[in-house]
PDB file of C-alpha atoms and ligand atoms in Angstrom:
ATOM      1  CA  MET L   1      27.771 -59.854  -8.927  1.00 42.00           C
ATOM      2  CA  GLU L   2      28.023 -63.492  -7.980  1.00 41.00           C
ATOM      3  CA  LEU L   3      28.449 -65.138 -11.334  1.00 45.00           C
ATOM      4  CA  ALA L   4      27.177 -68.594 -12.105  1.00 45.00           C
ATOM      5  CA  SER L   5      30.113 -70.972 -12.095  1.00 41.00           C
ATOM      6  CA  GLN L   6      29.240 -72.799 -15.281  1.00 43.00           C
ATOM      7  CA  SER L   7      27.256 -72.085 -18.398  1.00 39.00           C
ATOM      8  CA  SER L   8      24.355 -74.348 -17.395  1.00 50.00           C
ATOM      9  CA  GLY L   9      22.009 -72.115 -15.479  1.00 90.00           C
ATOM     10  CA  CYS L  10      23.079 -69.115 -17.541  1.00 96.00           C
ATOM     11  CA  ILE L  11      20.898 -66.914 -19.678  1.00 98.00           C
ATOM     12  CA  ASP L  12      21.026 -64.419 -22.535  1.00 98.00           C
ATOM     13  CA  LEU L  13      18.184 -61.907 -22.548  1.00 98.00           C
ATOM     14  CA  HIS L  14      19.309 -59.738 -25.455  1.00 98.00           C
ATOM     15  CA  ILE L  15      19.450 -61.493 -28.831  1.00 98.00           C
ATOM     16  CA  HIS L  16      18.642 -60.394 -32.397  1.00 97.00           C
ATOM     17  CA  SER L  17      17.337 -62.742 -35.090  1.00 97.00           C
ATOM     18  CA  THR L  18      16.836 -62.506 -38.859  1.00 96.00           C
ATOM     19  CA  ALA L  19      13.465 -60.873 -38.073  1.00 96.00           C
ATOM     20  CA  SER L  20      15.563 -57.737 -37.437  1.00 95.00           C
ATOM     21  CA  ASP L  21      19.311 -57.277 -37.922  1.00 94.00           C
ATOM     22  CA  GLY L  22      20.650 -60.566 -36.574  1.00 95.00           C
ATOM     23  CA  SER L  23      22.026 -63.175 -38.960  1.00 92.00           C
ATOM     24  CA  LEU L  24      20.626 -66.350 -37.330  1.00 96.00           C
ATOM     25  CA  SER L  25      16.995 -67.456 -37.551  1.00 96.00           C
ATOM     26  CA  PRO L  26      15.077 -68.081 -34.312  1.00 97.00           C
ATOM     27  CA  SER L  27      15.499 -71.816 -34.869  1.00 97.00           C
ATOM     28  CA  GLU L  28      19.286 -71.472 -35.328  1.00 97.00           C
ATOM     29  CA  ILE L  29      19.449 -69.311 -32.183  1.00 97.00           C
ATOM     30  CA  ILE L  30      17.603 -71.959 -30.167  1.00 97.00           C
ATOM     31  CA  ASP L  31      19.970 -74.667 -31.445  1.00 96.00           C
ATOM     32  CA  ALA L  32      23.023 -72.517 -30.611  1.00 96.00           C
ATOM     33  CA  ALA L  33      21.646 -71.688 -27.140  1.00 96.00           C
ATOM     34  CA  LYS L  34      21.149 -75.388 -26.412  1.00 95.00           C
ATOM     35  CA  THR L  35      24.621 -76.238 -27.710  1.00 94.00           C
ATOM     36  CA  ASN L  36      26.054 -73.543 -25.426  1.00 93.00           C
ATOM     37  CA  GLY L  37      24.128 -74.968 -22.445  1.00 93.00           C
ATOM     38  CA  LEU L  38      22.006 -71.884 -21.830  1.00 96.00           C
ATOM     39  CA  ARG L  39      18.932 -72.287 -19.657  1.00 96.00           C
ATOM     40  CA  ALA L  40      16.844 -69.311 -20.814  1.00 98.00           C
ATOM     41  CA  ILE L  41      16.902 -66.779 -23.637  1.00 98.00           C
ATOM     42  CA  ALA L  42      14.858 -63.892 -24.999  1.00 98.00           C
ATOM     43  CA  ILE L  43      14.903 -62.759 -28.614  1.00 98.00           C
ATOM     44  CA  THR L  44      14.663 -58.969 -28.464  1.00 98.00           C
ATOM     45  CA  ASP L  45      14.488 -57.791 -32.056  1.00 98.00           C
ATOM     46  CA  HIS L  46      14.350 -54.101 -32.911  1.00 97.00           C
ATOM     47  CA  ASP L  47      10.742 -52.995 -33.298  1.00 96.00           C
ATOM     48  CA  THR L  48       9.337 -56.429 -34.255  1.00 97.00           C
ATOM     49  CA  VAL L  49       8.059 -59.464 -32.333  1.00 98.00           C
ATOM     50  CA  GLU L  50       8.102 -61.932 -35.233  1.00 97.00           C
ATOM     51  CA  GLY L  51      11.362 -63.596 -34.223  1.00 97.00           C
ATOM     52  CA  SER L  52      10.294 -63.762 -30.608  1.00 98.00           C
ATOM     53  CA  ALA L  53       6.961 -65.362 -31.565  1.00 98.00           C
ATOM     54  CA  GLU L  54       8.726 -67.970 -33.689  1.00 97.00           C
ATOM     55  CA  ALA L  55      11.157 -68.772 -30.845  1.00 97.00           C
ATOM     56  CA  LEU L  56       8.260 -69.181 -28.397  1.00 97.00           C
ATOM     57  CA  ARG L  57       6.525 -71.593 -30.774  1.00 96.00           C
ATOM     58  CA  LEU L  58       9.716 -73.627 -31.172  1.00 95.00           C
ATOM     59  CA  SER L  59      10.378 -73.660 -27.428  1.00 92.00           C
ATOM     60  CA  GLN L  60       7.198 -75.632 -26.817  1.00 87.00           C
ATOM     61  CA  VAL L  61       9.059 -78.762 -27.940  1.00 83.00           C
ATOM     62  CA  SER L  62      12.370 -77.876 -26.303  1.00 82.00           C
ATOM     63  CA  ASP L  63      13.724 -77.762 -22.765  1.00 86.00           C
ATOM     64  CA  LEU L  64      15.206 -74.301 -23.342  1.00 95.00           C
ATOM     65  CA  GLU L  65      13.132 -71.597 -21.674  1.00 97.00           C
ATOM     66  CA  VAL L  66      12.196 -68.736 -23.988  1.00 98.00           C
ATOM     67  CA  LEU L  67      10.803 -65.436 -22.725  1.00 98.00           C
ATOM     68  CA  SER L  68       9.039 -63.134 -25.157  1.00 98.00           C
ATOM     69  CA  GLY L  69      10.903 -59.914 -25.873  1.00 98.00           C
ATOM     70  CA  ILE L  70      11.269 -56.720 -27.882  1.00 98.00           C
ATOM     71  CA  GLU L  71      13.788 -53.870 -28.140  1.00 98.00           C
ATOM     72  CA  ILE L  72      12.136 -50.603 -29.015  1.00 97.00           C
ATOM     73  CA  SER L  73      13.963 -47.378 -29.841  1.00 96.00           C
ATOM     74  CA  ALA L  74      12.860 -44.318 -27.898  1.00 97.00           C
ATOM     75  CA  ASP L  75      13.514 -40.678 -28.551  1.00 96.00           C
ATOM     76  CA  PHE L  76      16.393 -39.376 -26.441  1.00 95.00           C
ATOM     77  CA  PRO L  77      18.265 -36.250 -27.533  1.00 88.00           C
ATOM     78  CA  SER L  78      21.825 -36.882 -26.376  1.00 86.00           C
ATOM     79  CA  GLY L  79      22.306 -40.516 -27.327  1.00 90.00           C
ATOM     80  CA  THR L  80      20.465 -43.715 -28.139  1.00 93.00           C
ATOM     81  CA  MET L  81      17.741 -45.092 -25.866  1.00 97.00           C
ATOM     82  CA  HIS L  82      16.607 -48.672 -26.335  1.00 98.00           C
ATOM     83  CA  MET L  83      13.794 -50.004 -24.186  1.00 98.00           C
ATOM     84  CA  LEU L  84      13.650 -53.760 -23.714  1.00 98.00           C
ATOM     85  CA  GLY L  85      10.294 -55.379 -22.974  1.00 98.00           C
ATOM     86  CA  TYR L  86      10.100 -58.865 -21.464  1.00 98.00           C
ATOM     87  CA  MET L  87       7.187 -61.286 -21.144  1.00 97.00           C
ATOM     88  CA  ILE L  88       4.914 -59.105 -23.260  1.00 97.00           C
ATOM     89  CA  ARG L  89       1.761 -60.580 -24.813  1.00 97.00           C
ATOM     90  CA  LEU L  90       2.893 -60.871 -28.409  1.00 97.00           C
ATOM     91  CA  ASP L  91      -0.615 -60.623 -29.830  1.00 96.00           C
ATOM     92  CA  ASP L  92      -1.440 -57.410 -27.975  1.00 97.00           C
ATOM     93  CA  PRO L  93      -3.325 -55.214 -30.515  1.00 97.00           C
ATOM     94  CA  PHE L  94      -1.950 -51.852 -29.359  1.00 97.00           C
ATOM     95  CA  LEU L  95       1.623 -53.188 -29.333  1.00 97.00           C
ATOM     96  CA  ASN L  96       1.223 -54.538 -32.863  1.00 97.00           C
ATOM     97  CA  GLN L  97      -0.410 -51.360 -34.214  1.00 97.00           C
ATOM     98  CA  THR L  98       2.398 -49.265 -32.757  1.00 97.00           C
ATOM     99  CA  LEU L  99       5.074 -51.560 -34.174  1.00 97.00           C
ATOM    100  CA  GLU L 100       3.477 -51.311 -37.631  1.00 96.00           C
ATOM    101  CA  LYS L 101       3.750 -47.522 -37.452  1.00 95.00           C
ATOM    102  CA  VAL L 102       7.433 -47.779 -36.467  1.00 95.00           C
ATOM    103  CA  GLN L 103       8.104 -50.325 -39.215  1.00 94.00           C
ATOM    104  CA  SER L 104       6.588 -48.178 -41.958  1.00 94.00           C
ATOM    105  CA  SER L 105       8.725 -45.240 -40.819  1.00 94.00           C
ATOM    106  CA  ARG L 106      11.787 -47.511 -40.999  1.00 93.00           C
ATOM    107  CA  ALA L 107      10.926 -48.569 -44.564  1.00 92.00           C
ATOM    108  CA  GLY L 108      10.785 -44.945 -45.799  1.00 94.00           C
ATOM    109  CA  ARG L 109      13.996 -44.137 -43.970  1.00 96.00           C
ATOM    110  CA  ASN L 110      15.954 -47.010 -45.561  1.00 96.00           C
ATOM    111  CA  LEU L 111      15.194 -45.671 -49.049  1.00 96.00           C
ATOM    112  CA  LYS L 112      16.360 -42.185 -48.024  1.00 97.00           C
ATOM    113  CA  ILE L 113      19.614 -43.565 -46.563  1.00 98.00           C
ATOM    114  CA  ILE L 114      20.299 -45.437 -49.803  1.00 97.00           C
ATOM    115  CA  GLU L 115      19.616 -42.243 -51.803  1.00 97.00           C
ATOM    116  CA  LYS L 116      22.063 -40.308 -49.612  1.00 97.00           C
ATOM    117  CA  LEU L 117      24.720 -42.961 -50.193  1.00 97.00           C
ATOM    118  CA  GLN L 118      24.078 -42.837 -53.941  1.00 96.00           C
ATOM    119  CA  ASP L 119      24.443 -39.032 -53.788  1.00 95.00           C
ATOM    120  CA  ALA L 120      27.810 -39.615 -52.094  1.00 94.00           C
ATOM    121  CA  GLY L 121      28.843 -41.568 -55.206  1.00 94.00           C
ATOM    122  CA  ILE L 122      28.350 -45.093 -53.863  1.00 95.00           C
ATOM    123  CA  ASP L 123      26.810 -47.651 -56.175  1.00 94.00           C
ATOM    124  CA  ILE L 124      24.244 -49.265 -53.870  1.00 96.00           C
ATOM    125  CA  GLY L 125      20.670 -50.378 -54.534  1.00 95.00           C
ATOM    126  CA  PHE L 126      17.731 -51.373 -52.371  1.00 95.00           C
ATOM    127  CA  ASP L 127      17.643 -54.929 -53.771  1.00 95.00           C
ATOM    128  CA  GLU L 128      21.131 -55.791 -52.539  1.00 95.00           C
ATOM    129  CA  VAL L 129      20.270 -54.490 -49.081  1.00 96.00           C
ATOM    130  CA  ALA L 130      17.034 -56.517 -49.051  1.00 95.00           C
ATOM    131  CA  GLU L 131      19.013 -59.597 -50.063  1.00 93.00           C
ATOM    132  CA  VAL L 132      21.462 -59.185 -47.160  1.00 91.00           C
ATOM    133  CA  SER L 133      18.538 -58.736 -44.732  1.00 90.00           C
ATOM    134  CA  GLY L 134      17.272 -62.237 -45.484  1.00 84.00           C
ATOM    135  CA  GLY L 135      13.650 -61.134 -45.703  1.00 85.00           C
ATOM    136  CA  GLY L 136      13.248 -59.654 -42.207  1.00 89.00           C
ATOM    137  CA  GLN L 137      13.077 -56.017 -41.215  1.00 92.00           C
ATOM    138  CA  ILE L 138      15.846 -53.920 -42.773  1.00 94.00           C
ATOM    139  CA  GLY L 139      18.122 -51.741 -40.640  1.00 94.00           C
ATOM    140  CA  ARG L 140      21.380 -49.817 -40.890  1.00 96.00           C
ATOM    141  CA  PRO L 141      23.525 -52.904 -40.117  1.00 94.00           C
ATOM    142  CA  HIS L 142      22.284 -54.477 -43.386  1.00 94.00           C
ATOM    143  CA  ILE L 143      23.247 -51.346 -45.316  1.00 96.00           C
ATOM    144  CA  ALA L 144      26.622 -51.457 -43.509  1.00 95.00           C
ATOM    145  CA  GLN L 145      27.121 -55.064 -44.606  1.00 94.00           C
ATOM    146  CA  VAL L 146      26.536 -54.102 -48.255  1.00 96.00           C
ATOM    147  CA  LEU L 147      29.015 -51.202 -47.947  1.00 97.00           C
ATOM    148  CA  VAL L 148      31.641 -53.663 -46.662  1.00 95.00           C
ATOM    149  CA  LYS L 149      30.846 -56.199 -49.385  1.00 94.00           C
ATOM    150  CA  LYS L 150      31.337 -53.503 -52.025  1.00 94.00           C
ATOM    151  CA  GLY L 151      34.622 -52.346 -50.528  1.00 95.00           C
ATOM    152  CA  ALA L 152      33.255 -48.840 -49.847  1.00 96.00           C
ATOM    153  CA  VAL L 153      34.439 -49.283 -46.236  1.00 97.00           C
ATOM    154  CA  GLN L 154      36.703 -51.760 -44.439  1.00 95.00           C
ATOM    155  CA  SER L 155      34.329 -52.827 -41.675  1.00 93.00           C
ATOM    156  CA  ILE L 156      30.785 -52.535 -40.351  1.00 91.00           C
ATOM    157  CA  ASP L 157      32.067 -50.211 -37.658  1.00 92.00           C
ATOM    158  CA  SER L 158      33.659 -47.865 -40.201  1.00 96.00           C
ATOM    159  CA  ALA L 159      30.400 -47.881 -42.221  1.00 97.00           C
ATOM    160  CA  PHE L 160      28.749 -46.401 -39.119  1.00 96.00           C
ATOM    161  CA  VAL L 161      31.620 -44.017 -38.363  1.00 97.00           C
ATOM    162  CA  LYS L 162      31.890 -42.759 -41.955  1.00 97.00           C
ATOM    163  CA  PHE L 163      28.250 -42.723 -43.065  1.00 97.00           C
ATOM    164  CA  LEU L 164      25.486 -44.186 -40.905  1.00 97.00           C
ATOM    165  CA  LYS L 165      25.939 -42.957 -37.329  1.00 93.00           C
ATOM    166  CA  LYS L 166      23.579 -40.383 -35.840  1.00 88.00           C
ATOM    167  CA  ASP L 167      24.317 -37.078 -37.653  1.00 88.00           C
ATOM    168  CA  GLY L 168      26.614 -38.875 -40.121  1.00 95.00           C
ATOM    169  CA  PRO L 169      26.380 -37.907 -43.842  1.00 96.00           C
ATOM    170  CA  ALA L 170      23.914 -40.719 -44.696  1.00 97.00           C
ATOM    171  CA  TYR L 171      21.946 -40.572 -41.432  1.00 96.00           C
ATOM    172  CA  VAL L 172      18.210 -40.186 -41.682  1.00 96.00           C
ATOM    173  CA  THR L 173      15.983 -39.827 -38.665  1.00 92.00           C
ATOM    174  CA  ARG L 174      12.738 -41.773 -38.230  1.00 93.00           C
ATOM    175  CA  PHE L 175       9.665 -41.889 -36.031  1.00 93.00           C
ATOM    176  CA  ARG L 176      10.485 -42.929 -32.478  1.00 95.00           C
ATOM    177  CA  LEU L 177       8.250 -43.307 -29.452  1.00 97.00           C
ATOM    178  CA  SER L 178       8.866 -41.072 -26.461  1.00 97.00           C
ATOM    179  CA  PRO L 179      10.466 -42.991 -23.563  1.00 98.00           C
ATOM    180  CA  ALA L 180       7.175 -42.779 -21.613  1.00 98.00           C
ATOM    181  CA  ASP L 181       5.166 -44.129 -24.553  1.00 98.00           C
ATOM    182  CA  ALA L 182       7.638 -46.993 -25.109  1.00 98.00           C
ATOM    183  CA  ILE L 183       7.363 -47.939 -21.426  1.00 98.00           C
ATOM    184  CA  GLN L 184       3.564 -47.663 -21.454  1.00 97.00           C
ATOM    185  CA  MET L 185       3.305 -49.793 -24.591  1.00 97.00           C
ATOM    186  CA  ILE L 186       5.283 -52.578 -22.885  1.00 97.00           C
ATOM    187  CA  LEU L 187       3.335 -52.292 -19.617  1.00 96.00           C
ATOM    188  CA  GLN L 188      -0.069 -52.402 -21.229  1.00 95.00           C
ATOM    189  CA  ALA L 189       1.032 -55.518 -23.188  1.00 97.00           C
ATOM    190  CA  GLY L 190       1.638 -57.129 -19.776  1.00 96.00           C
ATOM    191  CA  GLY L 191       5.421 -56.894 -20.045  1.00 97.00           C
ATOM    192  CA  VAL L 192       8.312 -55.658 -17.932  1.00 97.00           C
ATOM    193  CA  PRO L 193      10.076 -52.521 -19.303  1.00 98.00           C
ATOM    194  CA  VAL L 194      13.868 -52.529 -18.887  1.00 98.00           C
ATOM    195  CA  LEU L 195      16.287 -49.806 -20.023  1.00 98.00           C
ATOM    196  CA  GLY L 196      18.756 -51.447 -22.460  1.00 98.00           C
ATOM    197  CA  HIS L 197      22.544 -50.826 -22.408  1.00 98.00           C
ATOM    198  CA  PRO L 198      22.470 -47.509 -20.471  1.00 98.00           C
ATOM    199  CA  PHE L 199      25.940 -46.503 -21.697  1.00 97.00           C
ATOM    200  CA  THR L 200      24.440 -45.560 -25.101  1.00 96.00           C
ATOM    201  CA  LEU L 201      22.496 -42.728 -23.445  1.00 97.00           C
ATOM    202  CA  HIS L 202      25.815 -40.878 -23.243  1.00 95.00           C
ATOM    203  CA  THR L 203      24.836 -39.308 -19.954  1.00 96.00           C
ATOM    204  CA  LYS L 204      27.647 -37.185 -18.499  1.00 94.00           C
ATOM    205  CA  ASN L 205      28.056 -38.895 -15.122  1.00 96.00           C
ATOM    206  CA  GLU L 206      26.326 -40.969 -12.450  1.00 97.00           C
ATOM    207  CA  ALA L 207      24.137 -38.100 -11.237  1.00 98.00           C
ATOM    208  CA  ASP L 208      23.034 -37.337 -14.792  1.00 97.00           C
ATOM    209  CA  LEU L 209      22.062 -40.980 -15.418  1.00 98.00           C
ATOM    210  CA  GLU L 210      20.342 -41.095 -12.041  1.00 98.00           C
ATOM    211  CA  ARG L 211      18.101 -38.170 -13.032  1.00 98.00           C
ATOM    212  CA  VAL L 212      17.110 -40.011 -16.221  1.00 98.00           C
ATOM    213  CA  LEU L 213      16.388 -43.215 -14.262  1.00 98.00           C
ATOM    214  CA  VAL L 214      14.238 -41.379 -11.735  1.00 98.00           C
ATOM    215  CA  ASP L 215      12.200 -39.837 -14.568  1.00 98.00           C
ATOM    216  CA  LEU L 216      11.823 -43.192 -16.324  1.00 98.00           C
ATOM    217  CA  LYS L 217      10.864 -44.957 -13.110  1.00 98.00           C
ATOM    218  CA  GLY L 218       8.214 -42.290 -12.598  1.00 97.00           C
ATOM    219  CA  VAL L 219       6.567 -43.396 -15.850  1.00 97.00           C
ATOM    220  CA  GLY L 220       6.831 -47.120 -15.137  1.00 97.00           C
ATOM    221  CA  LEU L 221      10.383 -48.351 -15.817  1.00 98.00           C
ATOM    222  CA  ARG L 222      11.000 -51.607 -13.915  1.00 97.00           C
ATOM    223  CA  GLY L 223      14.572 -52.569 -14.673  1.00 98.00           C
ATOM    224  CA  MET L 224      17.939 -51.816 -16.254  1.00 98.00           C
ATOM    225  CA  GLU L 225      20.248 -53.974 -18.377  1.00 98.00           C
ATOM    226  CA  ILE L 226      23.343 -54.161 -16.199  1.00 98.00           C
ATOM    227  CA  TYR L 227      25.316 -57.074 -17.673  1.00 97.00           C
ATOM    228  CA  TYR L 228      26.310 -56.260 -21.249  1.00 97.00           C
ATOM    229  CA  PRO L 229      29.502 -56.865 -23.241  1.00 96.00           C
ATOM    230  CA  ASP L 230      30.408 -53.169 -23.601  1.00 92.00           C
ATOM    231  CA  HIS L 231      29.955 -52.404 -19.891  1.00 92.00           C
ATOM    232  CA  ARG L 232      33.382 -52.324 -18.223  1.00 91.00           C
ATOM    233  CA  PRO L 233      33.549 -53.446 -14.545  1.00 94.00           C
ATOM    234  CA  ASP L 234      33.423 -49.913 -13.084  1.00 95.00           C
ATOM    235  CA  ARG L 235      30.360 -49.116 -15.204  1.00 96.00           C
ATOM    236  CA  THR L 236      28.682 -52.378 -14.224  1.00 97.00           C
ATOM    237  CA  ALA L 237      29.296 -51.555 -10.563  1.00 97.00           C
ATOM    238  CA  MET L 238      27.793 -48.085 -11.035  1.00 98.00           C
ATOM    239  CA  TYR L 239      24.702 -49.520 -12.775  1.00 98.00           C
ATOM    240  CA  GLU L 240      24.274 -52.107  -9.987  1.00 98.00           C
ATOM    241  CA  ARG L 241      24.497 -49.326  -7.413  1.00 98.00           C
ATOM    242  CA  LEU L 242      21.872 -47.215  -9.194  1.00 98.00           C
ATOM    243  CA  ALA L 243      19.546 -50.198  -9.721  1.00 98.00           C
ATOM    244  CA  ARG L 244      19.715 -51.071  -6.002  1.00 98.00           C
ATOM    245  CA  ARG L 245      19.184 -47.476  -4.949  1.00 97.00           C
ATOM    246  CA  HIS L 246      16.076 -47.130  -7.104  1.00 97.00           C
ATOM    247  CA  GLY L 247      14.608 -50.623  -6.764  1.00 96.00           C
ATOM    248  CA  LEU L 248      15.153 -51.525 -10.400  1.00 97.00           C
ATOM    249  CA  LEU L 249      15.486 -55.105 -11.634  1.00 97.00           C
ATOM    250  CA  MET L 250      18.856 -56.100 -13.042  1.00 98.00           C
ATOM    251  CA  THR L 251      18.980 -57.948 -16.359  1.00 98.00           C
ATOM    252  CA  GLY L 252      21.700 -58.935 -18.787  1.00 98.00           C
ATOM    253  CA  GLY L 253      22.335 -60.077 -22.314  1.00 98.00           C
ATOM    254  CA  THR L 254      24.930 -60.066 -25.056  1.00 98.00           C
ATOM    255  CA  ASP L 255      23.094 -58.178 -27.851  1.00 98.00           C
ATOM    256  CA  PHE L 256      24.076 -61.057 -30.104  1.00 98.00           C
ATOM    257  CA  HIS L 257      23.618 -60.176 -33.805  1.00 95.00           C
ATOM    258  CA  GLY L 258      25.692 -62.949 -35.447  1.00 94.00           C
ATOM    259  CA  ALA L 259      27.527 -61.674 -38.539  1.00 85.00           C
ATOM    260  CA  ALA L 260      26.562 -58.034 -37.942  1.00 81.00           C
ATOM    261  CA  LYS L 261      28.596 -58.031 -34.694  1.00 88.00           C
ATOM    262  CA  PRO L 262      30.935 -60.993 -35.097  1.00 88.00           C
ATOM    263  CA  TRP L 263      32.907 -60.196 -31.951  1.00 90.00           C
ATOM    264  CA  VAL L 264      29.850 -60.866 -29.745  1.00 96.00           C
ATOM    265  CA  HIS L 265      29.051 -64.523 -29.011  1.00 97.00           C
ATOM    266  CA  LEU L 266      25.732 -65.943 -27.840  1.00 97.00           C
ATOM    267  CA  GLY L 267      25.522 -66.212 -24.055  1.00 96.00           C
ATOM    268  CA  ILE L 268      29.130 -65.173 -23.392  1.00 96.00           C
ATOM    269  CA  GLY L 269      29.599 -61.854 -25.217  1.00 96.00           C
ATOM    270  CA  ALA L 270      33.292 -61.296 -25.913  1.00 93.00           C
ATOM    271  CA  GLY L 271      33.949 -64.585 -24.068  1.00 91.00           C
ATOM    272  CA  ASP L 272      33.673 -63.952 -20.352  1.00 89.00           C
ATOM    273  CA  MET L 273      30.023 -63.221 -19.609  1.00 95.00           C
ATOM    274  CA  ARG L 274      28.033 -65.611 -17.397  1.00 94.00           C
ATOM    275  CA  ILE L 275      24.597 -64.239 -16.590  1.00 96.00           C
ATOM    276  CA  PRO L 276      22.825 -66.245 -13.890  1.00 96.00           C
ATOM    277  CA  TYR L 277      19.308 -67.652 -14.227  1.00 96.00           C
ATOM    278  CA  ARG L 278      18.409 -65.933 -10.939  1.00 96.00           C
ATOM    279  CA  LEU L 279      17.739 -62.736 -12.935  1.00 96.00           C
ATOM    280  CA  VAL L 280      14.941 -64.515 -14.838  1.00 96.00           C
ATOM    281  CA  GLU L 281      13.356 -65.492 -11.530  1.00 95.00           C
ATOM    282  CA  GLU L 282      13.441 -61.839 -10.461  1.00 95.00           C
ATOM    283  CA  LEU L 283      11.841 -60.797 -13.765  1.00 96.00           C
ATOM    284  CA  LYS L 284       9.058 -63.324 -13.290  1.00 95.00           C
ATOM    285  CA  LYS L 285       8.447 -62.101  -9.738  1.00 93.00           C
ATOM    286  CA  CYS L 286       8.181 -58.541 -11.030  1.00 90.00           C
ATOM    287  CA  ARG L 287       5.668 -59.554 -13.670  1.00 89.00           C
ATOM    288  CA  ALA L 288       3.655 -61.557 -11.162  1.00 86.00           C
ATOM    289  CA  LEU L 289       3.346 -58.432  -9.021  1.00 83.00           C
ATOM    290  CA  GLY L 290       1.524 -56.862 -11.944  1.00 72.00           C
ATOM    291  CA  THR L 291       2.847 -54.381 -14.431  1.00 53.00           C
ATOM    292  CA  ASN L 292      -0.200 -52.185 -14.940  1.00 51.00           C
ATOM    293  CA  LEU L 293       0.571 -50.157 -11.866  1.00 46.00           C
ATOM    294  CA  THR L 294       1.957 -46.886 -13.177  1.00 44.00           C
TER     295      THR L 294
HETATM  296  P1  LIG G   1      18.752 -49.102 -37.002  1.00 58.81           P
HETATM  297  O1  LIG G   1      17.931 -50.151 -36.283  1.00 58.81           O
HETATM  298  O2  LIG G   1      18.575 -49.165 -38.470  1.00 58.81           O
HETATM  299  O3  LIG G   1      18.596 -47.716 -36.444  1.00 58.81           O
HETATM  300  O4  LIG G   1      20.278 -49.524 -36.706  1.00 58.81           O
HETATM  301  C1  LIG G   1      20.685 -49.661 -35.372  1.00 58.81           C
HETATM  302  C2  LIG G   1      21.504 -50.897 -35.233  1.00 58.81           C
HETATM  303  O5  LIG G   1      22.822 -50.597 -35.668  1.00 58.81           O
HETATM  304  C3  LIG G   1      21.637 -51.420 -33.816  1.00 58.81           C
HETATM  305  O6  LIG G   1      21.351 -52.783 -33.811  1.00 58.81           O
HETATM  306  C4  LIG G   1      23.074 -51.327 -33.456  1.00 58.81           C
HETATM  307  O7  LIG G   1      23.490 -52.482 -32.789  1.00 58.81           O
HETATM  308  C5  LIG G   1      23.746 -51.241 -34.807  1.00 58.81           C
HETATM  309  N1  LIG G   1      24.940 -50.416 -34.711  1.00 58.81           N
HETATM  310  C6  LIG G   1      25.025 -49.127 -34.344  1.00 58.81           C
HETATM  311  N2  LIG G   1      26.326 -48.707 -34.381  1.00 58.81           N
HETATM  312  C7  LIG G   1      27.056 -49.788 -34.784  1.00 58.81           C
HETATM  313  C8  LIG G   1      28.439 -50.029 -35.012  1.00 58.81           C
HETATM  314  N3  LIG G   1      29.343 -49.055 -34.847  1.00 58.81           N
HETATM  315  N4  LIG G   1      28.816 -51.262 -35.413  1.00 58.81           N
HETATM  316  C9  LIG G   1      27.907 -52.241 -35.579  1.00 58.81           C
HETATM  317  N5  LIG G   1      26.585 -52.075 -35.383  1.00 58.81           N
HETATM  318  C10 LIG G   1      26.164 -50.880 -34.993  1.00 58.81           C
HETATM  319 FE1  LIG G   2      20.767 -54.227 -33.850  1.00 58.81          FE
HETATM  320 FE1  LIG G   3      20.116 -51.834 -28.538  1.00 58.81          FE
HETATM  321 ZN1  LIG G   4      19.908 -54.991 -29.235  1.00 58.81          ZN
END
């Protein structure tokens, strides 16, 4: 990819706020994005649009461009599938009803995870987790932060490895949309569905990922997140190749979470990412072509 030569004209389309498991509020994210010279951002919280809505409101009096966004978990057997949705109508009734269903499933799951940790002999209560979450939606990274604070584990990563990862001893499943339903929800809210960080699908090889992409494109997928801190250059090249072959948009973002992922910095990831504004123009073109075309 031809990278933008300086940070002005760069973007970050994958950011978490305190509305989900990020540690900065939408307002703090906007300030940090301006300080870092970013031109456009999208807050893509897990299963909630509250942070995105707040950022859009704030952007009306700012020269930073803010796109609406969401990151929704979809059911995928072998790994983790996250569907990003850009330029969705945030007040879409079906989107909001579906998110409420997902959020109530999350709430029940958090209590079960805490019970499992208590059964494993760890002194942890819901109130301390709620406190760490700062009032937004609670997720496993908040529970991980409490485990670190209590000295039960050394790091957030080891909290996942030891307890919280899929099939770990304190893992609890929850309601997830099918990939097709996640894509349809984004499309009918007027948005552009983009497969987030494809490496977490844990597909076996390029052909295996290609089969998944073809299926997803058949139900309306429009793009893939190519530029991402954990994507090494050979992976990035493979994702670019697949996106070109299948006419998928290319997007990029850091998955900034603040304190929950302190090694990832806004706009630049581990330090060397520069995602050009051109990708936002492509996204806008895609939306202008209409997204209700499945
Ligand atoms: P949940 O939304 O409750 O299912 O938790 C998923 C979140 O946990 C995602 O935001 C991931 O970024 C985060 N996560 C998963 N594995 C790890 C890890 N090893 N270290 C830090 N965060 C993680
Ligand atoms: Fe997260
Ligand atoms: Fe994700
Ligand atoms: Zn994310």
